[in-house]
Amino acid sequence: MLTFPDDFVWGAATSAYQIEGAWNEDGKGESIWDRFCHTPGRAAGGATGDIACDHYHRYTADVDMLAALGVKAYRFSLAWTRLFPDGGSQPNPAGFDFYRRLIAALRERGIMPMVTLYHWDLPQALQDKGGWTNRDTAYRFADYAARAFEQFGANVPLWATLNEPTLIAFAGHALGIKAPGTRRFWTVLTVVHHLLLAHGLAVEAFREVAPATAADLPDPGIGIVLSVRPTHPASDRPADIRAAQLMNHLTQDLYFEPLFRGRYPTDALAFFRRRLVRPKIQPGDLDHISRPIDFLGINVYTRGLVAANRFNPAFGVRQVAPSGPTTAMGWEIYPPCLFEVLQLAQTYTDLPLYITENGAAFADKTQTGGTIADQDRIDFLRSYLAEAHRAIAAGAKLKGYFVWSLLDNFEWDEGYEPRFGLIHVDFETLERTWKQSAHWYREVIARNGISETLLG
Ligand code: FCB
């Protein structure tokens, strides 16, 4: 039996654009994801989040499912454009009302809300003014965050500022595969810096508002969610090792160092400087960015494998296809990466850690009788959770684990094809059906660990 600590927080995660739908209802403004998906040729198959899982209208039933799973916490994000449609100071009361009802529904069922303030859906009106390349966006974010702390703080003990700044910067602004979909490599470092500044300013706003949580909830805390995909070299050739180091500088150190050490890593800066890219840092920015936080969230799915490639103009790096099994995303199933990222985090901080996302997409098979057999997802979760258990035994302060995702949902530029849910969603009828992995996870939570029978 792999038993977890008594107070271990078992959870499930989603994000607003991926599940809510109701993209233009009740006063919601347009976000960059609305714009991106409404532009032909962007998301696979012309998919959009216009309806998604229709969670906006079905949230009560979805919260009932969370309760039936027995989760202790639910991580979801606020759509900034529901609260402030144009990213300015004019609030939309119906948006506040929606999240108030959602949070109340969670609380009535004893589920602790963990709120992400920014899961990629910037107000389009702010994008029109430059988005994250514009320093002012960081201040707009802090204002919005302050209002959210005031309005929802009593019932939300865990706040995350940003989800995965590295994806926003590189996939959104250099590769152009995620919103806003620009391919301007020279803006990446400015985007990173403004995102981190936004985070820091929001942390300061949090301390200033100092929301007090209800008596039955833990004290409130704020953190950030980083995605960590440790990159390994495909061989022990020095050039391959350097290629892997570079990827780790750009995807890990570039965030960990400013957040926890108050400086940008010299190797990453040198890489950009050689390409004539310089961040626009103002005096005092790194003090904001490195303000103490209360926890660190880490999203982990896989590792990267790279080799040097001097013909690649951007990074001089080539991704190497994994030789082992992969998920439907083509991501290598590599459980030790979960242990590795927790070790890495501990080299920077001794804060409480949460795995804020972990899970897998598979082509689920529906059997006669309607059972959805997803043994591969069960195997995946079990093997990654075993690594979480190993990390705790080795001293990691891992306080909780959130499966990505509660529901099959809109997987960004990949559309509805990849299914990450514990719960299957029929995107024609929007009907929800429990997969076997959902039943399995409920048992894990009920036993607070993985017993012999659940070890499979
Ligand atoms: C993460 C995102 C999340 C989801 C998973 C599969 O990068 O944070 O929204 O798309 O990947």
Short mmCIF file of C-alpha atoms and ligand atoms in Angstrom, two decimals:
data_model
loop_
_atom_site.label_atom_id
_atom_site.label_comp_id
_atom_site.label_asym_id
_atom_site.label_seq_id
_atom_site.Cartn_x
_atom_site.Cartn_y
_atom_site.Cartn_z
CA MET A 1 0.00 0.00 0.00
CA LEU A 2 1.31 3.44 -0.91
CA THR A 3 -0.25 5.63 1.76
CA PHE A 4 -0.17 9.41 1.47
CA PRO A 5 0.03 11.90 4.35
CA ASP A 6 -3.28 12.36 6.23
CA ASP A 7 -3.82 15.90 5.05
CA PHE A 8 -2.85 15.20 1.42
CA VAL A 9 -4.98 17.28 -0.94
CA TRP A 10 -6.44 15.12 -3.70
CA GLY A 11 -7.82 17.25 -6.48
CA ALA A 12 -8.84 17.67 -10.09
CA ALA A 13 -8.15 20.61 -12.40
CA THR A 14 -9.72 22.48 -15.32
CA SER A 15 -9.48 25.94 -16.87
CA ALA A 16 -12.15 28.43 -17.90
CA TYR A 17 -11.74 28.56 -21.66
CA GLN A 18 -11.37 24.80 -21.93
CA ILE A 19 -14.70 23.96 -20.29
CA GLU A 20 -17.03 26.92 -19.78
CA GLY A 21 -18.39 27.75 -23.24
CA ALA A 22 -20.89 30.66 -23.12
CA TRP A 23 -18.16 32.69 -24.74
CA ASN A 24 -20.30 35.78 -25.29
CA GLU A 25 -23.08 35.36 -22.74
CA ASP A 26 -24.14 37.57 -19.86
CA GLY A 27 -21.79 40.38 -20.70
CA LYS A 28 -18.56 38.39 -21.12
CA GLY A 29 -15.96 40.15 -23.26
CA GLU A 30 -13.83 38.65 -26.02
CA SER A 31 -10.57 37.00 -25.01
CA ILE A 32 -7.53 36.22 -27.14
CA TRP A 33 -8.64 32.59 -27.24
CA ASP A 34 -12.05 33.58 -28.63
CA ARG A 35 -10.28 35.59 -31.32
CA PHE A 36 -7.70 32.88 -32.01
CA CYS A 37 -10.30 30.14 -32.46
CA HIS A 38 -12.59 32.31 -34.57
CA THR A 39 -9.70 32.86 -36.97
CA PRO A 40 -9.76 30.14 -39.67
CA GLY A 41 -6.87 27.70 -39.65
CA ARG A 42 -5.85 28.17 -36.03
CA ALA A 43 -7.26 25.35 -33.90
CA ALA A 44 -7.48 21.79 -35.27
CA GLY A 45 -10.65 21.15 -37.28
CA GLY A 46 -11.81 24.73 -36.76
CA ALA A 47 -12.63 23.88 -33.15
CA THR A 48 -13.56 26.66 -30.72
CA GLY A 49 -14.38 26.95 -27.04
CA ASP A 50 -17.71 28.62 -27.85
CA ILE A 51 -19.59 25.78 -26.17
CA ALA A 52 -16.80 23.48 -24.92
CA CYS A 53 -18.27 21.40 -22.05
CA ASP A 54 -21.00 23.99 -21.46
CA HIS A 55 -19.81 24.07 -17.88
CA TYR A 56 -21.14 27.62 -17.53
CA HIS A 57 -24.66 26.19 -17.58
CA ARG A 58 -23.90 22.79 -16.10
CA TYR A 59 -21.56 23.72 -13.28
CA THR A 60 -23.87 22.36 -10.57
CA ALA A 61 -23.87 18.88 -12.09
CA ASP A 62 -20.10 19.09 -12.57
CA VAL A 63 -19.58 20.05 -8.95
CA ASP A 64 -21.78 17.11 -7.98
CA MET A 65 -19.38 14.87 -9.89
CA LEU A 66 -16.42 16.35 -8.06
CA ALA A 67 -18.20 15.59 -4.80
CA ALA A 68 -18.92 12.02 -5.95
CA LEU A 69 -15.24 11.59 -6.78
CA GLY A 70 -14.48 12.71 -3.26
CA VAL A 71 -11.87 15.31 -4.21
CA LYS A 72 -10.73 17.60 -1.43
CA ALA A 73 -9.95 20.49 -3.78
CA TYR A 74 -10.81 21.71 -7.25
CA ARG A 75 -8.49 23.87 -9.33
CA PHE A 76 -10.23 26.05 -11.90
CA SER A 77 -9.55 29.43 -13.47
CA LEU A 78 -11.44 32.69 -13.66
CA ALA A 79 -12.13 34.08 -17.11
CA TRP A 80 -10.84 37.65 -16.78
CA THR A 81 -13.24 38.74 -19.54
CA ARG A 82 -16.26 37.51 -17.57
CA LEU A 83 -15.30 39.79 -14.71
CA PHE A 84 -13.86 42.74 -16.64
CA PRO A 85 -14.99 42.36 -20.27
CA ASP A 86 -12.43 44.75 -21.76
CA GLY A 87 -9.70 44.26 -19.20
CA GLY A 88 -10.36 47.70 -17.74
CA SER A 89 -11.92 48.72 -14.45
CA GLN A 90 -15.58 48.31 -15.47
CA PRO A 91 -16.86 45.12 -13.80
CA ASN A 92 -19.48 42.77 -15.19
CA PRO A 93 -21.72 41.81 -12.23
CA ALA A 94 -23.05 38.68 -13.97
CA GLY A 95 -19.51 37.33 -14.22
CA PHE A 96 -18.87 37.86 -10.52
CA ASP A 97 -22.20 36.21 -9.83
CA PHE A 98 -21.24 33.11 -11.83
CA TYR A 99 -18.03 32.50 -9.91
CA ARG A 100 -19.74 33.28 -6.61
CA ARG A 101 -22.29 30.56 -7.38
CA LEU A 102 -19.60 28.11 -8.49
CA ILE A 103 -17.52 28.71 -5.37
CA ALA A 104 -20.61 28.42 -3.15
CA ALA A 105 -21.50 25.10 -4.80
CA LEU A 106 -18.00 23.79 -4.08
CA ARG A 107 -18.07 24.98 -0.49
CA GLU A 108 -21.49 23.43 0.15
CA ARG A 109 -19.98 20.09 -0.81
CA GLY A 110 -16.86 20.59 1.29
CA ILE A 111 -14.55 21.08 -1.71
CA MET A 112 -11.74 23.60 -1.36
CA PRO A 113 -11.40 25.99 -4.30
CA MET A 114 -7.97 26.64 -5.82
CA VAL A 115 -8.31 29.55 -8.22
CA THR A 116 -5.98 30.31 -11.12
CA LEU A 117 -6.24 33.97 -12.10
CA TYR A 118 -4.73 33.63 -15.55
CA HIS A 119 -5.01 30.44 -17.59
CA TRP A 120 -4.16 32.08 -20.92
CA ASP A 121 -7.35 33.99 -21.80
CA LEU A 122 -6.24 37.63 -21.92
CA PRO A 123 -8.94 40.21 -22.74
CA GLN A 124 -8.70 40.90 -26.48
CA ALA A 125 -9.02 44.61 -25.71
CA LEU A 126 -5.67 44.43 -23.88
CA GLN A 127 -4.14 42.41 -26.72
CA ASP A 128 -5.15 45.24 -29.04
CA LYS A 129 -2.88 47.45 -26.95
CA GLY A 130 0.05 45.04 -27.23
CA GLY A 131 -0.98 42.34 -24.76
CA TRP A 132 1.93 40.96 -22.76
CA THR A 133 4.44 42.93 -24.80
CA ASN A 134 2.92 46.03 -23.15
CA ARG A 135 4.12 46.62 -19.60
CA ASP A 136 0.77 48.15 -18.69
CA THR A 137 -0.89 44.71 -18.98
CA ALA A 138 0.94 43.66 -15.80
CA TYR A 139 -0.71 46.52 -13.89
CA ARG A 140 -4.14 45.74 -15.38
CA PHE A 141 -3.67 42.15 -14.21
CA ALA A 142 -2.81 43.22 -10.67
CA ASP A 143 -5.94 45.40 -10.54
CA TYR A 144 -8.14 42.56 -11.71
CA ALA A 145 -6.46 40.20 -9.23
CA ALA A 146 -7.09 42.62 -6.35
CA ARG A 147 -10.82 42.72 -7.15
CA ALA A 148 -10.91 38.92 -7.29
CA PHE A 149 -9.20 38.66 -3.87
CA GLU A 150 -11.73 41.10 -2.40
CA GLN A 151 -14.77 39.39 -3.87
CA PHE A 152 -13.88 35.72 -3.51
CA GLY A 153 -11.13 35.70 -0.87
CA ALA A 154 -13.27 34.51 2.03
CA ASN A 155 -13.89 31.20 0.29
CA VAL A 156 -10.66 30.64 -1.63
CA PRO A 157 -7.62 29.50 0.37
CA LEU A 158 -5.37 28.80 -2.62
CA TRP A 159 -4.65 31.33 -5.36
CA ALA A 160 -2.38 30.84 -8.35
CA THR A 161 -1.41 33.91 -10.34
CA LEU A 162 -0.36 32.52 -13.74
CA ASN A 163 -0.57 29.15 -15.38
CA GLU A 164 2.62 28.19 -17.23
CA PRO A 165 4.28 31.45 -18.25
CA THR A 166 6.72 29.57 -20.46
CA LEU A 167 3.92 28.24 -22.67
CA ILE A 168 2.38 31.69 -22.96
CA ALA A 169 5.69 33.23 -23.98
CA PHE A 170 7.11 30.63 -26.36
CA ALA A 171 4.02 28.83 -27.77
CA GLY A 172 1.97 32.04 -27.87
CA HIS A 173 4.53 34.58 -29.04
CA ALA A 174 7.33 32.74 -30.86
CA LEU A 175 5.87 29.52 -32.27
CA GLY A 176 2.46 31.12 -32.72
CA ILE A 177 0.58 27.88 -32.05
CA LYS A 178 -1.33 29.25 -29.08
CA ALA A 179 -3.10 32.60 -28.62
CA PRO A 180 -2.33 35.32 -29.44
CA GLY A 181 -0.54 33.33 -32.17
CA THR A 182 2.25 35.75 -33.01
CA ARG A 183 5.63 34.62 -34.33
CA ARG A 184 7.88 37.35 -33.03
CA PHE A 185 10.78 35.68 -31.36
CA TRP A 186 12.25 39.02 -30.32
CA THR A 187 9.24 39.71 -28.06
CA VAL A 188 9.54 36.52 -26.00
CA LEU A 189 11.78 37.85 -23.28
CA THR A 190 9.69 40.99 -22.85
CA VAL A 191 6.59 38.80 -22.55
CA VAL A 192 8.29 36.62 -19.92
CA HIS A 193 9.31 39.68 -17.97
CA HIS A 194 5.87 41.29 -18.05
CA LEU A 195 4.22 38.02 -17.04
CA LEU A 196 6.53 37.67 -14.06
CA LEU A 197 6.02 41.32 -13.17
CA ALA A 198 2.25 40.75 -13.32
CA HIS A 199 2.70 37.83 -10.96
CA GLY A 200 4.76 39.90 -8.52
CA LEU A 201 2.35 42.82 -8.56
CA ALA A 202 -0.56 40.45 -7.92
CA VAL A 203 1.28 38.92 -4.96
CA GLU A 204 1.70 42.43 -3.55
CA ALA A 205 -1.99 43.15 -4.12
CA PHE A 206 -2.79 39.94 -2.28
CA ARG A 207 -0.78 41.02 0.76
CA GLU A 208 -2.44 44.41 0.65
CA VAL A 209 -6.00 43.10 0.36
CA ALA A 210 -5.10 40.40 2.91
CA PRO A 211 -8.27 38.39 2.42
CA ALA A 212 -9.31 36.35 5.45
CA THR A 213 -10.74 32.91 4.79
CA ALA A 214 -13.77 31.43 6.52
CA ALA A 215 -13.07 29.59 9.78
CA ASP A 216 -13.34 26.11 8.25
CA LEU A 217 -10.71 26.82 5.58
CA PRO A 218 -6.92 26.96 5.81
CA ASP A 219 -5.26 30.38 5.84
CA PRO A 220 -5.11 31.89 2.38
CA GLY A 221 -1.98 31.62 0.28
CA ILE A 222 -0.78 32.62 -3.15
CA GLY A 223 1.62 31.01 -5.58
CA ILE A 224 2.33 30.46 -9.25
CA VAL A 225 2.01 27.44 -11.53
CA LEU A 226 5.07 26.54 -13.61
CA SER A 227 5.15 23.79 -16.19
CA VAL A 228 8.29 21.76 -15.95
CA ARG A 229 9.31 19.33 -18.65
CA PRO A 230 12.83 18.33 -17.74
CA THR A 231 14.90 18.03 -20.88
CA HIS A 232 17.40 15.19 -21.18
CA PRO A 233 20.11 14.83 -23.82
CA ALA A 234 19.53 12.08 -26.39
CA SER A 235 23.15 10.93 -26.01
CA ASP A 236 26.15 11.76 -23.86
CA ARG A 237 27.80 13.75 -26.65
CA PRO A 238 28.80 17.14 -25.21
CA ALA A 239 26.83 18.98 -27.91
CA ASP A 240 23.65 17.10 -26.98
CA ILE A 241 24.23 17.76 -23.30
CA ARG A 242 24.61 21.47 -24.06
CA ALA A 243 21.42 21.38 -26.13
CA ALA A 244 19.50 19.89 -23.20
CA GLN A 245 21.01 22.44 -20.81
CA LEU A 246 19.89 25.26 -23.05
CA MET A 247 16.31 24.00 -23.08
CA ASN A 248 16.35 23.74 -19.29
CA HIS A 249 17.73 27.28 -19.03
CA LEU A 250 14.90 28.60 -21.17
CA THR A 251 12.04 26.58 -19.73
CA GLN A 252 13.04 26.28 -16.06
CA ASP A 253 15.76 28.65 -14.83
CA LEU A 254 14.22 31.58 -16.69
CA TYR A 255 11.32 31.41 -14.18
CA PHE A 256 12.79 29.79 -11.07
CA GLU A 257 15.73 32.20 -10.79
CA PRO A 258 13.83 35.49 -10.94
CA LEU A 259 11.03 34.16 -8.73
CA PHE A 260 13.23 32.63 -6.05
CA ARG A 261 16.59 34.38 -6.42
CA GLY A 262 15.57 37.77 -7.73
CA ARG A 263 17.74 37.65 -10.87
CA TYR A 264 17.59 36.36 -14.42
CA PRO A 265 19.88 33.42 -15.19
CA THR A 266 22.99 34.51 -17.04
CA ASP A 267 22.95 31.57 -19.47
CA ALA A 268 19.42 32.31 -20.65
CA LEU A 269 20.14 36.03 -20.95
CA ALA A 270 23.32 35.31 -22.91
CA PHE A 271 21.34 33.15 -25.34
CA PHE A 272 18.95 36.02 -26.00
CA ARG A 273 21.69 38.65 -26.11
CA ARG A 274 23.46 36.73 -28.88
CA ARG A 275 20.22 37.13 -30.82
CA LEU A 276 20.09 40.82 -29.95
CA VAL A 277 17.09 40.32 -27.68
CA ARG A 278 17.17 42.25 -24.42
CA PRO A 279 14.51 42.39 -21.70
CA LYS A 280 13.05 45.75 -20.81
CA ILE A 281 13.72 45.61 -17.08
CA GLN A 282 13.09 48.66 -14.92
CA PRO A 283 14.75 49.29 -11.57
CA GLY A 284 12.92 47.42 -8.81
CA ASP A 285 11.17 44.95 -11.13
CA LEU A 286 13.02 41.95 -9.77
CA ASP A 287 12.04 42.93 -6.24
CA HIS A 288 8.40 42.73 -7.26
CA ILE A 289 8.94 39.45 -9.08
CA SER A 290 10.71 37.77 -6.17
CA ARG A 291 8.21 38.73 -3.46
CA PRO A 292 7.78 35.73 -1.16
CA ILE A 293 4.93 33.41 -2.10
CA ASP A 294 3.19 30.69 -0.11
CA PHE A 295 3.39 27.65 -2.38
CA LEU A 296 4.62 26.53 -5.77
CA GLY A 297 2.41 24.67 -8.25
CA ILE A 298 4.02 22.44 -10.85
CA ASN A 299 2.42 20.96 -13.96
CA VAL A 300 4.23 17.88 -15.12
CA TYR A 301 3.43 15.43 -17.90
CA THR A 302 6.61 14.21 -19.53
CA ARG A 303 10.25 14.91 -20.22
CA GLY A 304 11.87 16.31 -23.33
CA LEU A 305 14.62 14.57 -25.26
CA VAL A 306 16.88 16.64 -27.48
CA ALA A 307 19.99 16.53 -29.61
CA ALA A 308 22.08 19.35 -30.99
CA ASN A 309 21.21 20.50 -34.48
CA ARG A 310 23.25 23.35 -35.88
CA PHE A 311 20.85 23.78 -38.81
CA ASN A 312 18.01 24.82 -36.50
CA PRO A 313 18.21 28.61 -36.59
CA ALA A 314 16.24 29.33 -33.43
CA PHE A 315 17.71 27.12 -30.73
CA GLY A 316 20.24 24.84 -32.45
CA VAL A 317 18.27 21.96 -30.98
CA ARG A 318 16.27 19.07 -32.39
CA GLN A 319 13.55 17.18 -30.50
CA VAL A 320 14.19 13.45 -30.50
CA ALA A 321 11.20 11.10 -30.67
CA PRO A 322 10.93 8.93 -27.57
CA SER A 323 11.54 5.23 -28.07
CA GLY A 324 9.18 4.20 -25.25
CA PRO A 325 5.38 4.37 -24.99
CA THR A 326 3.60 7.68 -25.49
CA THR A 327 0.17 9.18 -24.80
CA ALA A 328 -2.20 10.37 -27.55
CA MET A 329 -0.34 13.71 -27.46
CA GLY A 330 2.84 11.90 -28.48
CA TRP A 331 4.25 12.69 -25.04
CA GLU A 332 6.52 10.04 -23.60
CA ILE A 333 5.14 8.20 -20.59
CA TYR A 334 8.01 8.79 -18.22
CA PRO A 335 6.92 8.65 -14.55
CA PRO A 336 10.34 9.55 -13.00
CA CYS A 337 9.96 13.07 -14.39
CA LEU A 338 7.50 13.77 -11.57
CA PHE A 339 10.13 12.88 -8.99
CA GLU A 340 12.72 14.88 -10.90
CA VAL A 341 10.68 18.10 -11.02
CA LEU A 342 10.00 17.94 -7.29
CA GLN A 343 13.73 17.53 -6.67
CA LEU A 344 14.43 20.46 -8.95
CA ALA A 345 11.91 22.67 -7.15
CA GLN A 346 13.61 21.89 -3.85
CA THR A 347 16.91 23.24 -5.13
CA TYR A 348 15.17 26.64 -5.31
CA THR A 349 12.70 26.67 -2.46
CA ASP A 350 11.45 24.85 0.60
CA LEU A 351 7.88 26.06 0.07
CA PRO A 352 4.96 23.63 0.08
CA LEU A 353 4.57 22.13 -3.40
CA TYR A 354 1.51 21.03 -5.33
CA ILE A 355 1.35 19.03 -8.52
CA THR A 356 -1.27 21.30 -10.07
CA GLU A 357 -1.62 19.22 -13.26
CA ASN A 358 -0.77 15.69 -14.24
CA GLY A 359 -2.67 13.33 -16.49
CA ALA A 360 -2.84 11.89 -19.97
CA ALA A 361 -4.80 11.86 -23.22
CA PHE A 362 -5.68 8.47 -24.64
CA ALA A 363 -8.08 7.26 -27.31
CA ASP A 364 -10.66 5.91 -24.87
CA LYS A 365 -12.73 2.93 -25.91
CA THR A 366 -16.42 2.67 -25.08
CA GLN A 367 -17.50 -0.92 -24.47
CA THR A 368 -20.95 -2.39 -24.92
CA GLY A 369 -22.97 -1.35 -21.92
CA GLY A 370 -21.39 2.09 -21.99
CA THR A 371 -18.34 1.42 -19.82
CA ILE A 372 -15.34 3.47 -20.85
CA ALA A 373 -12.29 1.34 -20.43
CA ASP A 374 -9.20 3.49 -19.96
CA GLN A 375 -6.76 1.14 -18.32
CA ASP A 376 -3.90 3.06 -19.94
CA ARG A 377 -4.92 6.21 -18.03
CA ILE A 378 -5.16 4.23 -14.79
CA ASP A 379 -1.68 2.83 -15.40
CA PHE A 380 -0.38 6.30 -16.16
CA LEU A 381 -1.84 7.89 -13.03
CA ARG A 382 -0.72 5.01 -10.85
CA SER A 383 2.86 5.14 -12.06
CA TYR A 384 3.11 8.92 -11.68
CA LEU A 385 1.47 8.83 -8.25
CA ALA A 386 3.99 6.21 -7.18
CA GLU A 387 6.70 8.77 -8.01
CA ALA A 388 4.86 11.39 -5.96
CA HIS A 389 4.84 8.96 -3.06
CA ARG A 390 8.56 8.29 -3.54
CA ALA A 391 9.27 12.03 -3.53
CA ILE A 392 7.35 12.53 -0.28
CA ALA A 393 9.26 9.65 1.30
CA ALA A 394 12.48 11.36 0.18
CA GLY A 395 11.42 14.56 1.95
CA ALA A 396 9.54 16.63 -0.64
CA LYS A 397 6.89 18.88 0.88
CA LEU A 398 4.29 17.77 -1.62
CA LYS A 399 0.91 18.83 -0.23
CA GLY A 400 -1.44 17.84 -3.02
CA TYR A 401 -2.03 16.47 -6.49
CA PHE A 402 -4.53 17.61 -9.12
CA VAL A 403 -5.43 15.34 -12.03
CA TRP A 404 -5.67 17.03 -15.39
CA SER A 405 -8.49 16.89 -16.04
CA LEU A 406 -11.91 16.48 -14.49
CA LEU A 407 -13.56 16.44 -17.92
CA ASP A 408 -12.59 15.81 -21.52
CA ASN A 409 -12.30 19.36 -22.81
CA PHE A 410 -11.02 21.79 -25.42
CA GLU A 411 -7.32 21.06 -25.74
CA TRP A 412 -6.31 24.43 -27.18
CA ASP A 413 -4.89 24.31 -30.71
CA GLU A 414 -5.44 20.53 -30.75
CA GLY A 415 -9.21 20.91 -30.47
CA TYR A 416 -11.40 18.15 -29.01
CA GLU A 417 -9.43 15.16 -30.23
CA PRO A 418 -7.13 14.66 -27.22
CA ARG A 419 -9.22 13.47 -24.27
CA PHE A 420 -7.67 14.11 -20.87
CA GLY A 421 -10.76 13.66 -18.67
CA LEU A 422 -11.56 11.27 -15.87
CA ILE A 423 -15.08 11.94 -17.08
CA HIS A 424 -15.94 11.42 -20.75
CA VAL A 425 -17.83 14.19 -22.50
CA ASP A 426 -19.89 13.51 -25.63
CA PHE A 427 -19.39 16.79 -27.48
CA GLU A 428 -22.62 16.29 -29.48
CA THR A 429 -24.95 15.78 -26.53
CA LEU A 430 -22.64 17.15 -23.79
CA GLU A 431 -23.49 14.07 -21.76
CA ARG A 432 -20.95 13.13 -19.07
CA THR A 433 -19.92 9.52 -18.41
CA TRP A 434 -17.51 8.25 -15.80
CA LYS A 435 -14.48 6.45 -17.19
CA GLN A 436 -12.96 3.57 -15.27
CA SER A 437 -10.14 5.90 -14.25
CA ALA A 438 -12.67 8.09 -12.43
CA HIS A 439 -13.84 5.10 -10.39
CA TRP A 440 -10.22 4.18 -9.76
CA TYR A 441 -9.30 7.71 -8.63
CA ARG A 442 -12.30 7.80 -6.28
CA GLU A 443 -10.95 4.65 -4.61
CA VAL A 444 -7.46 6.14 -4.33
CA ILE A 445 -8.90 9.21 -2.61
CA ALA A 446 -11.15 7.13 -0.33
CA ARG A 447 -8.16 5.04 0.80
CA ASN A 448 -5.75 7.97 0.78
CA GLY A 449 -3.37 5.95 -1.28
CA ILE A 450 -2.88 3.10 -3.67
CA SER A 451 -3.62 -0.27 -2.12
CA GLU A 452 -2.54 -3.67 -3.46
CA THR A 453 -5.74 -4.07 -5.47
CA LEU A 454 -5.37 -0.61 -6.93
CA LEU A 455 -1.76 -1.30 -7.80
CA GLY A 456 -3.17 -3.55 -10.57
C1 FCB B 1 -1.13 22.21 -19.86
C2 FCB B 1 -2.22 23.26 -19.74
C3 FCB B 1 -3.60 22.69 -19.61
C4 FCB B 1 -3.80 21.50 -20.50
C5 FCB B 1 -2.69 20.49 -20.34
C6 FCB B 1 -2.84 19.26 -21.18
O1 FCB B 1 -0.02 22.77 -20.49
O2 FCB B 1 -1.97 24.06 -18.60
O3 FCB B 1 -4.52 23.71 -19.86
O4 FCB B 1 -3.95 21.90 -21.81
O5 FCB B 1 -1.46 21.10 -20.63
#
